[in-house]
Amino acid sequence: MATLHQTSTTFPFKSALFISFISISLFHFLTPSQKTLTLSHHNATPNNTKSTTKYIVRFTEYRKAEHLRQYLESRVKCGGWEWIERRNPAMKYATDFGVVAMEESQRERLIGEIGRLAMVKDVNVDLSYERDLLGINGGGAFVDGKKRPGKIFTSMSFNEGEHYAMAATSNSSIHWGRRLLMQKSQVTSLFGADVLWAKGHTGAKVRMAIFDTGIRSDHPHFRNIKERTNWTNEDTLNDNLGHGTFVAGVIAGQDLECPGFAPDTEIYAFRVFTDAQVWELTANNIIMVSAIGNDGPLYGTLNNPADQSDVIGVGGIDYSDHMAPFSSRGMSTWEIPHGYGRVKPDVVAYGREIMGSKISTGCKSLSGTSVASPVVAGVVCLLVSVIPESSRKDILNPASMKQALVEGAAKLAGPNMYEQGAGRVDLLESYEILKSYQPRASIFPSVLDFTDCPYSWPFCRQPLYAGAMPVMFNATILNGMGVIGYVKSPPTWHPLSEEGNLLSIHFTYSEVIWPWTGYLALHMQIKEEGAQFSGEIEGNVTATIYSPPAPGEKGPRSSTCVLQLKLKVVPTPARSKRVLWDQFHSIKYPPGYIPRDSLDVRNDILDWHGDHLHTNFHIMFNMLRDAGYYVETLGSPFTCFDARQYGTLLLVDLEDEYFQEEIEKLRDDVISTGLGLAVFAEWYNVDTMVKMRFFDDNTRSWWTPVTGGANIPALNELLAPFGIAFGDKILNGDFSIDGEQSRYASGTDIVRFPRGGYVHSFPFLDSSESGATQSVLLTSGMTKADSPILGLVEMGEGRIAVYGDSNCLDSSHMVTNCYWLLKKILDFSSANTRDPLLFSDSAKQDAALYIDDNQLPSRRTDVNFSLYSAVVRKDLICRSDSRFEVWGTKGYNLHVRGRNRRLPGYSVIDLGRGLNSTVDTSSLRRPKFTEKSKGDSSGNSYWGMLYGDEHDVPVLVASHWLVPVAVSITGLLLFLSIWRIRQRRRPRRRGSGSVRLSNL
């Protein structure tokens, strides 16, 4: 779906531990001011008057540079500083940093004053380097035998003619392998590089800057090492790890045992470990090729910046064209919950045991996506050298190169689109595309075929049907016509047959396509008249893109893009087979520190995989489809779905809060409408969260979990109307239900449950006191106490099942799965099918589980939860992932088509104000429901009369049958009153005075 915030911010953990990327840059005849953008000198003397130093000021918000400058000027009253204007294609767009030159005499005072401003994150010296365009400063790292001051050891010499530069960076660990494959590992031959070598294309007059671990100046594998620069704190230019040398060898090595793709490429080696500002790089015509990461085979594990639309994300395959197990999988996850991730990786390349250069001499083999990405980087270098120099500035840019790669790629037979993207890179096919390339726009991917399995997974696993939530697909617009572009008019759907009119598509798309790329999101629904249709629908979606004219052109450039659709449609399934997955209340890192769910996992401290049906719950999704269930995704509040259409609402591992309207609607949906509710919770313990706090060197700030594995206080409020609550224990251990072995990994316990329900308890150790960094204590002599972890109960017309752990459904760090349990729970909640295994007499509760409110888990008061929440201090609104008829409203029965409606038994809702706008995380209050005390049994009489079994639950009689009775009585009295009035009027019409007296 729509790319909501295309931000390439560097966050802790992922940038430091997981990201590995190679970037390739094309500096197309930039002006000197533009060239100074990415590499500017750290020490300068403006106007040749006073000694000044440049500093990078990072802000906490993204604003236009002009606004940030005005902010500083209005608050920094003392002189001695100057804002450095950036003149480049990115200057008109939002940024989170600025460059400020400070006089040496005022430096300390200015840094202190600026650093104390509310919107300033930090102030650091600009450690980049200005390219010496005129050559007036000379070259080399040493002057008169002494090293130049600062961390920069050598000058750059980009003034030597009109060349093109390529850049490559990598800052992540990879899988090391040392078994030589000799001829098979010469990846250049596998891609046919020798064909282009024979034509004389070897990377000549192409400049490549490698941002990695450095390189030796006299390495025998390289012909053209032009410059070496150190941006680290270590006093050396050489490569001490070998990764930078290896990457350079794959791209530009000349050794016969491990040749590179473009041996004549000029190498500029930057010894660094940090990310660049991706948008500013690509806006300046820099092609970035990024490894997607080595977190496979887990889904939703793309690394930044590979998950950005203007970056070419590369996955890894082996020599049999099978996905490498270590290669991360898509989809991109930062668009959710309101959107849907894009297809990533873009392409794949060989990444297992690739031969490259050693630190000193000789070759070695390595594996990883950070090995596959220099393969693509070498391909790009070679392709650039194919284009005549006179045409490069008109043809080559990040979009055109990505078009050549994805359109020329060979689709593999087995993997799906979120594993392989467009497929394996094909050098020669991309060469043919670039030979005749004319600037144009296109859509990637250009085909969405629901009948093409397994490539079109997950879309090919579940067909469309009337009444469902929109099926979303997020395509990427590649605009090779210019760095900026626009969608001329709303895209249109062109069905190939009459049946295609049953499909209704709403579009959301980028208002501005920049830099080079944008999004086109399709929200697809089958109209109600197609409720019994079964078959296929085919057609095309077209969109026209235009860009400002290029230099020398008079009119704007224009191009029409086409996306081919082939969809499978079935009749609307029965209610009992439809399951709704709650995505709205899931919070993903970033922006907050959301801790992992299983505390036994030590090497992955974040819950960052998206918690989506098509990422870390993809195996569960496939299992439910195999079991005959149709699973839809809800990315908006509970008020935005019609409960009469679904058998079960599935809540798994949720971290967000709930609107008051959601709590009230869910209560009514379950009790009156018969909706089933299945809840899989997680651990929540404040003491454990506090122990997980740490200082992050990357952001220079303390990081603390904003919640536990799940937001238990919020879940308890949601379940309060049903008399159900979870506690704050952290339980671990193995258990068995009638031979079904399961693992309970960092789950919580049930502390409230109504009488008459069925509760299963097992002996576990509580590890909450030991903290998150310690293993579960298995000391001999320690006794395990029985803890309730599974509860099932019939509640009004609906049914509820709660379980205290979600790890057994999450494929990321699963020990054992509990799909068998989920299926039995859904059979109960959706169709009231009771498995004797779960509904044994021994599990039935003769007395309610109950603890006082002050013993329930409480929220943290030291976390501003509104920064991460989609609920706290936010408006309740149905977004574009809801049914079309409630888009932009507050939902069913609340604000449909602009009318205020009063729900039966509820107070009037003020739709004119911002809902939840005054809620503070430190004072979130419980909804006021009438609850009976533990010893009170009077409330059970109502439920006993209506449903037979007695349950200890809040008294909700007024909303269930007293209100209808009251309405009926009122209607009867009103009828009698009208009848009496009519009786009075009859004698008047006759004009009989005697009758009038008798009536008096």
JSON list of C-alpha atoms in Angstrom, two decimals, residues 4-192:
[
{"chain": "A", "resi": 4, "resn": "LEU", "atom": "CA", "xyz": [3.32, 6.77, 4.18]},
{"chain": "A", "resi": 5, "resn": "HIS", "atom": "CA", "xyz": [6.71, 8.10, 5.31]},
{"chain": "A", "resi": 6, "resn": "GLN", "atom": "CA", "xyz": [9.70, 7.53, 3.04]},
{"chain": "A", "resi": 7, "resn": "THR", "atom": "CA", "xyz": [12.24, 8.33, 5.73]},
{"chain": "A", "resi": 8, "resn": "SER", "atom": "CA", "xyz": [15.73, 6.88, 5.72]},
{"chain": "A", "resi": 9, "resn": "THR", "atom": "CA", "xyz": [16.57, 7.65, 9.30]},
{"chain": "A", "resi": 10, "resn": "THR", "atom": "CA", "xyz": [19.39, 5.71, 10.94]},
{"chain": "A", "resi": 11, "resn": "PHE", "atom": "CA", "xyz": [18.08, 3.85, 13.98]},
{"chain": "A", "resi": 12, "resn": "PRO", "atom": "CA", "xyz": [20.07, 1.98, 16.60]},
{"chain": "A", "resi": 13, "resn": "PHE", "atom": "CA", "xyz": [20.72, -1.75, 16.44]},
{"chain": "A", "resi": 14, "resn": "LYS", "atom": "CA", "xyz": [19.77, -2.26, 12.79]},
{"chain": "A", "resi": 15, "resn": "SER", "atom": "CA", "xyz": [22.23, 0.28, 11.46]},
{"chain": "A", "resi": 16, "resn": "ALA", "atom": "CA", "xyz": [24.97, -0.90, 13.75]},
{"chain": "A", "resi": 17, "resn": "LEU", "atom": "CA", "xyz": [24.41, -4.64, 13.70]},
{"chain": "A", "resi": 18, "resn": "PHE", "atom": "CA", "xyz": [22.40, -5.73, 10.70]},
{"chain": "A", "resi": 19, "resn": "ILE", "atom": "CA", "xyz": [22.79, -3.40, 7.72]},
{"chain": "A", "resi": 20, "resn": "SER", "atom": "CA", "xyz": [25.20, -4.35, 4.96]},
{"chain": "A", "resi": 21, "resn": "PHE", "atom": "CA", "xyz": [25.06, -2.32, 1.81]},
{"chain": "A", "resi": 22, "resn": "ILE", "atom": "CA", "xyz": [26.96, -1.50, -1.34]},
{"chain": "A", "resi": 23, "resn": "SER", "atom": "CA", "xyz": [26.18, 1.77, -3.07]},
{"chain": "A", "resi": 24, "resn": "ILE", "atom": "CA", "xyz": [27.11, 2.83, -6.58]},
{"chain": "A", "resi": 25, "resn": "SER", "atom": "CA", "xyz": [27.25, 6.52, -7.43]},
{"chain": "A", "resi": 26, "resn": "LEU", "atom": "CA", "xyz": [27.10, 8.44, -10.68]},
{"chain": "A", "resi": 27, "resn": "PHE", "atom": "CA", "xyz": [28.26, 12.04, -10.28]},
{"chain": "A", "resi": 28, "resn": "HIS", "atom": "CA", "xyz": [26.75, 13.35, -13.53]},
{"chain": "A", "resi": 29, "resn": "PHE", "atom": "CA", "xyz": [28.45, 16.66, -14.25]},
{"chain": "A", "resi": 30, "resn": "LEU", "atom": "CA", "xyz": [27.27, 18.18, -11.01]},
{"chain": "A", "resi": 31, "resn": "THR", "atom": "CA", "xyz": [28.05, 21.80, -10.31]},
{"chain": "A", "resi": 32, "resn": "PRO", "atom": "CA", "xyz": [30.74, 22.42, -7.69]},
{"chain": "A", "resi": 33, "resn": "SER", "atom": "CA", "xyz": [28.07, 23.37, -5.16]},
{"chain": "A", "resi": 34, "resn": "GLN", "atom": "CA", "xyz": [26.23, 20.13, -5.84]},
{"chain": "A", "resi": 35, "resn": "LYS", "atom": "CA", "xyz": [29.37, 18.08, -5.55]},
{"chain": "A", "resi": 36, "resn": "THR", "atom": "CA", "xyz": [30.11, 19.59, -2.18]},
{"chain": "A", "resi": 37, "resn": "LEU", "atom": "CA", "xyz": [26.83, 18.15, -0.90]},
{"chain": "A", "resi": 38, "resn": "THR", "atom": "CA", "xyz": [27.96, 14.64, -0.06]},
{"chain": "A", "resi": 39, "resn": "LEU", "atom": "CA", "xyz": [31.62, 15.30, 0.63]},
{"chain": "A", "resi": 40, "resn": "SER", "atom": "CA", "xyz": [32.37, 18.67, 2.22]},
{"chain": "A", "resi": 41, "resn": "HIS", "atom": "CA", "xyz": [35.56, 19.72, 3.97]},
{"chain": "A", "resi": 42, "resn": "HIS", "atom": "CA", "xyz": [35.49, 19.65, 7.77]},
{"chain": "A", "resi": 43, "resn": "ASN", "atom": "CA", "xyz": [37.53, 22.81, 8.15]},
{"chain": "A", "resi": 44, "resn": "ALA", "atom": "CA", "xyz": [37.13, 25.98, 6.09]},
{"chain": "A", "resi": 45, "resn": "THR", "atom": "CA", "xyz": [37.67, 29.70, 6.21]},
{"chain": "A", "resi": 46, "resn": "PRO", "atom": "CA", "xyz": [34.65, 31.61, 4.78]},
{"chain": "A", "resi": 47, "resn": "ASN", "atom": "CA", "xyz": [35.58, 34.86, 3.07]},
{"chain": "A", "resi": 48, "resn": "ASN", "atom": "CA", "xyz": [39.22, 34.27, 4.05]},
{"chain": "A", "resi": 49, "resn": "THR", "atom": "CA", "xyz": [38.69, 36.19, 7.29]},
{"chain": "A", "resi": 50, "resn": "LYS", "atom": "CA", "xyz": [38.35, 34.07, 10.42]},
{"chain": "A", "resi": 51, "resn": "SER", "atom": "CA", "xyz": [39.08, 30.44, 11.10]},
{"chain": "A", "resi": 52, "resn": "THR", "atom": "CA", "xyz": [35.87, 28.43, 11.17]},
{"chain": "A", "resi": 53, "resn": "THR", "atom": "CA", "xyz": [34.85, 24.80, 11.55]},
{"chain": "A", "resi": 54, "resn": "LYS", "atom": "CA", "xyz": [31.83, 23.12, 10.01]},
{"chain": "A", "resi": 55, "resn": "TYR", "atom": "CA", "xyz": [29.44, 21.23, 12.25]},
{"chain": "A", "resi": 56, "resn": "ILE", "atom": "CA", "xyz": [26.52, 18.95, 11.50]},
{"chain": "A", "resi": 57, "resn": "VAL", "atom": "CA", "xyz": [23.43, 19.93, 13.52]},
{"chain": "A", "resi": 58, "resn": "ARG", "atom": "CA", "xyz": [20.93, 17.08, 13.68]},
{"chain": "A", "resi": 59, "resn": "PHE", "atom": "CA", "xyz": [17.31, 17.86, 14.48]},
{"chain": "A", "resi": 60, "resn": "THR", "atom": "CA", "xyz": [14.58, 15.70, 16.01]},
{"chain": "A", "resi": 61, "resn": "GLU", "atom": "CA", "xyz": [12.12, 16.52, 13.21]},
{"chain": "A", "resi": 62, "resn": "TYR", "atom": "CA", "xyz": [12.16, 16.56, 9.43]},
{"chain": "A", "resi": 63, "resn": "ARG", "atom": "CA", "xyz": [11.67, 20.07, 8.05]},
{"chain": "A", "resi": 64, "resn": "LYS", "atom": "CA", "xyz": [12.75, 22.01, 5.00]},
{"chain": "A", "resi": 65, "resn": "ALA", "atom": "CA", "xyz": [16.29, 23.35, 5.39]},
{"chain": "A", "resi": 66, "resn": "GLU", "atom": "CA", "xyz": [14.98, 26.90, 5.26]},
{"chain": "A", "resi": 67, "resn": "HIS", "atom": "CA", "xyz": [12.69, 26.26, 8.22]},
{"chain": "A", "resi": 68, "resn": "LEU", "atom": "CA", "xyz": [15.52, 24.70, 10.22]},
{"chain": "A", "resi": 69, "resn": "ARG", "atom": "CA", "xyz": [17.73, 27.70, 9.47]},
{"chain": "A", "resi": 70, "resn": "GLN", "atom": "CA", "xyz": [14.97, 30.09, 10.59]},
{"chain": "A", "resi": 71, "resn": "TYR", "atom": "CA", "xyz": [14.54, 28.04, 13.74]},
{"chain": "A", "resi": 72, "resn": "LEU", "atom": "CA", "xyz": [18.22, 28.44, 14.63]},
{"chain": "A", "resi": 73, "resn": "GLU", "atom": "CA", "xyz": [18.34, 32.11, 13.71]},
{"chain": "A", "resi": 74, "resn": "SER", "atom": "CA", "xyz": [15.37, 32.90, 15.94]},
{"chain": "A", "resi": 75, "resn": "ARG", "atom": "CA", "xyz": [16.92, 31.16, 18.96]},
{"chain": "A", "resi": 76, "resn": "VAL", "atom": "CA", "xyz": [20.67, 31.59, 18.66]},
{"chain": "A", "resi": 77, "resn": "LYS", "atom": "CA", "xyz": [21.19, 35.26, 19.43]},
{"chain": "A", "resi": 78, "resn": "CYS", "atom": "CA", "xyz": [24.98, 35.43, 19.56]},
{"chain": "A", "resi": 79, "resn": "GLY", "atom": "CA", "xyz": [27.05, 35.80, 16.38]},
{"chain": "A", "resi": 80, "resn": "GLY", "atom": "CA", "xyz": [30.02, 33.86, 15.11]},
{"chain": "A", "resi": 81, "resn": "TRP", "atom": "CA", "xyz": [28.15, 31.25, 13.09]},
{"chain": "A", "resi": 82, "resn": "GLU", "atom": "CA", "xyz": [26.74, 30.82, 9.60]},
{"chain": "A", "resi": 83, "resn": "TRP", "atom": "CA", "xyz": [24.23, 28.39, 8.07]},
{"chain": "A", "resi": 84, "resn": "ILE", "atom": "CA", "xyz": [25.71, 26.67, 5.01]},
{"chain": "A", "resi": 85, "resn": "GLU", "atom": "CA", "xyz": [23.13, 26.55, 2.23]},
{"chain": "A", "resi": 86, "resn": "ARG", "atom": "CA", "xyz": [22.89, 23.35, 0.21]},
{"chain": "A", "resi": 87, "resn": "ARG", "atom": "CA", "xyz": [22.25, 23.88, -3.48]},
{"chain": "A", "resi": 88, "resn": "ASN", "atom": "CA", "xyz": [21.19, 20.56, -4.93]},
{"chain": "A", "resi": 89, "resn": "PRO", "atom": "CA", "xyz": [18.02, 18.74, -6.05]},
{"chain": "A", "resi": 90, "resn": "ALA", "atom": "CA", "xyz": [17.32, 17.70, -2.45]},
{"chain": "A", "resi": 91, "resn": "MET", "atom": "CA", "xyz": [17.31, 21.19, -0.95]},
{"chain": "A", "resi": 92, "resn": "LYS", "atom": "CA", "xyz": [13.56, 21.71, -1.38]},
{"chain": "A", "resi": 93, "resn": "TYR", "atom": "CA", "xyz": [12.64, 18.60, 0.57]},
{"chain": "A", "resi": 94, "resn": "ALA", "atom": "CA", "xyz": [12.53, 17.78, 4.25]},
{"chain": "A", "resi": 95, "resn": "THR", "atom": "CA", "xyz": [15.74, 16.97, 6.08]},
{"chain": "A", "resi": 96, "resn": "ASP", "atom": "CA", "xyz": [16.82, 16.34, 9.66]},
{"chain": "A", "resi": 97, "resn": "PHE", "atom": "CA", "xyz": [20.24, 18.01, 9.58]},
{"chain": "A", "resi": 98, "resn": "GLY", "atom": "CA", "xyz": [22.02, 21.18, 8.60]},
{"chain": "A", "resi": 99, "resn": "VAL", "atom": "CA", "xyz": [25.64, 22.32, 8.20]},
{"chain": "A", "resi": 100, "resn": "VAL", "atom": "CA", "xyz": [26.76, 25.27, 10.32]},
{"chain": "A", "resi": 101, "resn": "ALA", "atom": "CA", "xyz": [30.15, 27.03, 10.16]},
{"chain": "A", "resi": 102, "resn": "MET", "atom": "CA", "xyz": [31.33, 28.34, 13.56]},
{"chain": "A", "resi": 103, "resn": "GLU", "atom": "CA", "xyz": [34.18, 30.67, 14.35]},
{"chain": "A", "resi": 104, "resn": "GLU", "atom": "CA", "xyz": [36.82, 29.02, 16.48]},
{"chain": "A", "resi": 105, "resn": "SER", "atom": "CA", "xyz": [36.60, 31.74, 19.13]},
{"chain": "A", "resi": 106, "resn": "GLN", "atom": "CA", "xyz": [32.86, 31.18, 19.58]},
{"chain": "A", "resi": 107, "resn": "ARG", "atom": "CA", "xyz": [32.80, 27.42, 19.03]},
{"chain": "A", "resi": 108, "resn": "GLU", "atom": "CA", "xyz": [32.33, 26.13, 22.58]},
{"chain": "A", "resi": 109, "resn": "ARG", "atom": "CA", "xyz": [29.68, 28.68, 23.49]},
{"chain": "A", "resi": 110, "resn": "LEU", "atom": "CA", "xyz": [27.73, 28.11, 20.26]},
{"chain": "A", "resi": 111, "resn": "ILE", "atom": "CA", "xyz": [27.80, 24.33, 20.54]},
{"chain": "A", "resi": 112, "resn": "GLY", "atom": "CA", "xyz": [26.45, 24.54, 24.06]},
{"chain": "A", "resi": 113, "resn": "GLU", "atom": "CA", "xyz": [23.73, 27.01, 23.11]},
{"chain": "A", "resi": 114, "resn": "ILE", "atom": "CA", "xyz": [22.61, 25.13, 20.02]},
{"chain": "A", "resi": 115, "resn": "GLY", "atom": "CA", "xyz": [22.79, 21.75, 21.75]},
{"chain": "A", "resi": 116, "resn": "ARG", "atom": "CA", "xyz": [20.35, 22.90, 24.44]},
{"chain": "A", "resi": 117, "resn": "LEU", "atom": "CA", "xyz": [17.60, 23.78, 21.95]},
{"chain": "A", "resi": 118, "resn": "ALA", "atom": "CA", "xyz": [14.49, 21.63, 22.17]},
{"chain": "A", "resi": 119, "resn": "MET", "atom": "CA", "xyz": [14.45, 20.52, 18.53]},
{"chain": "A", "resi": 120, "resn": "VAL", "atom": "CA", "xyz": [18.20, 19.81, 18.27]},
{"chain": "A", "resi": 121, "resn": "LYS", "atom": "CA", "xyz": [19.32, 16.20, 18.68]},
{"chain": "A", "resi": 122, "resn": "ASP", "atom": "CA", "xyz": [23.09, 16.75, 18.69]},
{"chain": "A", "resi": 123, "resn": "VAL", "atom": "CA", "xyz": [25.94, 18.82, 17.23]},
{"chain": "A", "resi": 124, "resn": "ASN", "atom": "CA", "xyz": [29.00, 17.09, 15.77]},
{"chain": "A", "resi": 125, "resn": "VAL", "atom": "CA", "xyz": [31.99, 18.17, 13.74]},
{"chain": "A", "resi": 126, "resn": "ASP", "atom": "CA", "xyz": [31.56, 17.60, 10.00]},
{"chain": "A", "resi": 127, "resn": "LEU", "atom": "CA", "xyz": [34.01, 14.77, 9.29]},
{"chain": "A", "resi": 128, "resn": "SER", "atom": "CA", "xyz": [33.34, 14.67, 5.57]},
{"chain": "A", "resi": 129, "resn": "TYR", "atom": "CA", "xyz": [35.76, 16.01, 2.99]},
{"chain": "A", "resi": 130, "resn": "GLU", "atom": "CA", "xyz": [35.45, 18.63, 0.26]},
{"chain": "A", "resi": 131, "resn": "ARG", "atom": "CA", "xyz": [36.48, 17.50, -3.19]},
{"chain": "A", "resi": 132, "resn": "ASP", "atom": "CA", "xyz": [39.29, 19.74, -4.34]},
{"chain": "A", "resi": 133, "resn": "LEU", "atom": "CA", "xyz": [37.68, 20.69, -7.65]},
{"chain": "A", "resi": 134, "resn": "LEU", "atom": "CA", "xyz": [40.39, 23.17, -8.62]},
{"chain": "A", "resi": 135, "resn": "GLY", "atom": "CA", "xyz": [43.30, 21.25, -7.19]},
{"chain": "A", "resi": 136, "resn": "ILE", "atom": "CA", "xyz": [44.60, 24.24, -5.25]},
{"chain": "A", "resi": 137, "resn": "ASN", "atom": "CA", "xyz": [45.16, 22.30, -2.05]},
{"chain": "A", "resi": 138, "resn": "GLY", "atom": "CA", "xyz": [47.32, 19.63, -3.57]},
{"chain": "A", "resi": 139, "resn": "GLY", "atom": "CA", "xyz": [46.83, 15.95, -2.93]},
{"chain": "A", "resi": 140, "resn": "GLY", "atom": "CA", "xyz": [47.94, 13.19, -0.65]},
{"chain": "A", "resi": 141, "resn": "ALA", "atom": "CA", "xyz": [47.54, 12.42, 3.00]},
{"chain": "A", "resi": 142, "resn": "PHE", "atom": "CA", "xyz": [50.84, 13.91, 4.14]},
{"chain": "A", "resi": 143, "resn": "VAL", "atom": "CA", "xyz": [52.48, 17.32, 3.78]},
{"chain": "A", "resi": 144, "resn": "ASP", "atom": "CA", "xyz": [56.23, 17.64, 4.46]},
{"chain": "A", "resi": 145, "resn": "GLY", "atom": "CA", "xyz": [56.20, 14.16, 5.94]},
{"chain": "A", "resi": 146, "resn": "LYS", "atom": "CA", "xyz": [53.41, 14.92, 8.42]},
{"chain": "A", "resi": 147, "resn": "LYS", "atom": "CA", "xyz": [49.84, 13.70, 8.34]},
{"chain": "A", "resi": 148, "resn": "ARG", "atom": "CA", "xyz": [47.21, 16.32, 7.61]},
{"chain": "A", "resi": 149, "resn": "PRO", "atom": "CA", "xyz": [45.14, 17.36, 10.62]},
{"chain": "A", "resi": 150, "resn": "GLY", "atom": "CA", "xyz": [41.79, 15.65, 11.29]},
{"chain": "A", "resi": 151, "resn": "LYS", "atom": "CA", "xyz": [40.63, 12.19, 10.36]},
{"chain": "A", "resi": 152, "resn": "ILE", "atom": "CA", "xyz": [40.98, 12.64, 6.60]},
{"chain": "A", "resi": 153, "resn": "PHE", "atom": "CA", "xyz": [44.26, 11.22, 5.35]},
{"chain": "A", "resi": 154, "resn": "THR", "atom": "CA", "xyz": [44.09, 11.99, 1.64]},
{"chain": "A", "resi": 155, "resn": "SER", "atom": "CA", "xyz": [42.62, 14.57, -0.65]},
{"chain": "A", "resi": 156, "resn": "MET", "atom": "CA", "xyz": [40.08, 13.74, -3.31]},
{"chain": "A", "resi": 157, "resn": "SER", "atom": "CA", "xyz": [40.90, 14.60, -6.91]},
{"chain": "A", "resi": 158, "resn": "PHE", "atom": "CA", "xyz": [37.58, 14.78, -8.68]},
{"chain": "A", "resi": 159, "resn": "ASN", "atom": "CA", "xyz": [38.88, 17.60, -10.87]},
{"chain": "A", "resi": 160, "resn": "GLU", "atom": "CA", "xyz": [40.58, 15.30, -13.35]},
{"chain": "A", "resi": 161, "resn": "GLY", "atom": "CA", "xyz": [38.21, 15.47, -16.30]},
{"chain": "A", "resi": 162, "resn": "GLU", "atom": "CA", "xyz": [34.59, 14.57, -16.79]},
{"chain": "A", "resi": 163, "resn": "HIS", "atom": "CA", "xyz": [34.40, 11.09, -15.29]},
{"chain": "A", "resi": 164, "resn": "TYR", "atom": "CA", "xyz": [31.74, 9.13, -13.48]},
{"chain": "A", "resi": 165, "resn": "ALA", "atom": "CA", "xyz": [32.03, 7.86, -9.95]},
{"chain": "A", "resi": 166, "resn": "MET", "atom": "CA", "xyz": [30.70, 4.68, -8.47]},
{"chain": "A", "resi": 167, "resn": "ALA", "atom": "CA", "xyz": [30.39, 4.19, -4.71]},
{"chain": "A", "resi": 168, "resn": "ALA", "atom": "CA", "xyz": [30.19, 1.06, -2.65]},
{"chain": "A", "resi": 169, "resn": "THR", "atom": "CA", "xyz": [29.64, 0.74, 1.09]},
{"chain": "A", "resi": 170, "resn": "SER", "atom": "CA", "xyz": [29.16, -2.07, 3.54]},
{"chain": "A", "resi": 171, "resn": "ASN", "atom": "CA", "xyz": [29.07, -2.01, 7.33]},
{"chain": "A", "resi": 172, "resn": "SER", "atom": "CA", "xyz": [27.75, -5.37, 8.39]},
{"chain": "A", "resi": 173, "resn": "SER", "atom": "CA", "xyz": [29.04, -8.76, 9.29]},
{"chain": "A", "resi": 174, "resn": "ILE", "atom": "CA", "xyz": [28.74, -11.59, 6.76]},
{"chain": "A", "resi": 175, "resn": "HIS", "atom": "CA", "xyz": [29.00, -15.36, 6.80]},
{"chain": "A", "resi": 176, "resn": "TRP", "atom": "CA", "xyz": [32.60, -16.35, 6.28]},
{"chain": "A", "resi": 177, "resn": "GLY", "atom": "CA", "xyz": [33.43, -19.38, 4.17]},
{"chain": "A", "resi": 178, "resn": "ARG", "atom": "CA", "xyz": [36.88, -20.42, 2.93]},
{"chain": "A", "resi": 179, "resn": "ARG", "atom": "CA", "xyz": [36.21, -23.38, 0.67]},
{"chain": "A", "resi": 180, "resn": "LEU", "atom": "CA", "xyz": [37.38, -22.50, -2.84]},
{"chain": "A", "resi": 181, "resn": "LEU", "atom": "CA", "xyz": [35.08, -23.34, -5.74]},
{"chain": "A", "resi": 182, "resn": "MET", "atom": "CA", "xyz": [37.56, -22.29, -8.43]},
{"chain": "A", "resi": 183, "resn": "GLN", "atom": "CA", "xyz": [35.87, -22.10, -11.84]},
{"chain": "A", "resi": 184, "resn": "LYS", "atom": "CA", "xyz": [32.34, -22.38, -10.45]},
{"chain": "A", "resi": 185, "resn": "SER", "atom": "CA", "xyz": [32.90, -19.45, -8.12]},
{"chain": "A", "resi": 186, "resn": "GLN", "atom": "CA", "xyz": [34.01, -17.10, -10.93]},
{"chain": "A", "resi": 187, "resn": "VAL", "atom": "CA", "xyz": [30.75, -15.25, -10.87]},
{"chain": "A", "resi": 188, "resn": "THR", "atom": "CA", "xyz": [31.76, -12.99, -13.76]},
{"chain": "A", "resi": 189, "resn": "SER", "atom": "CA", "xyz": [31.61, -15.94, -16.16]},
{"chain": "A", "resi": 190, "resn": "LEU", "atom": "CA", "xyz": [28.21, -17.01, -14.82]},
{"chain": "A", "resi": 191, "resn": "PHE", "atom": "CA", "xyz": [26.79, -13.62, -15.76]},
{"chain": "A", "resi": 192, "resn": "GLY", "atom": "CA", "xyz": [28.52, -13.44, -19.14]}
]
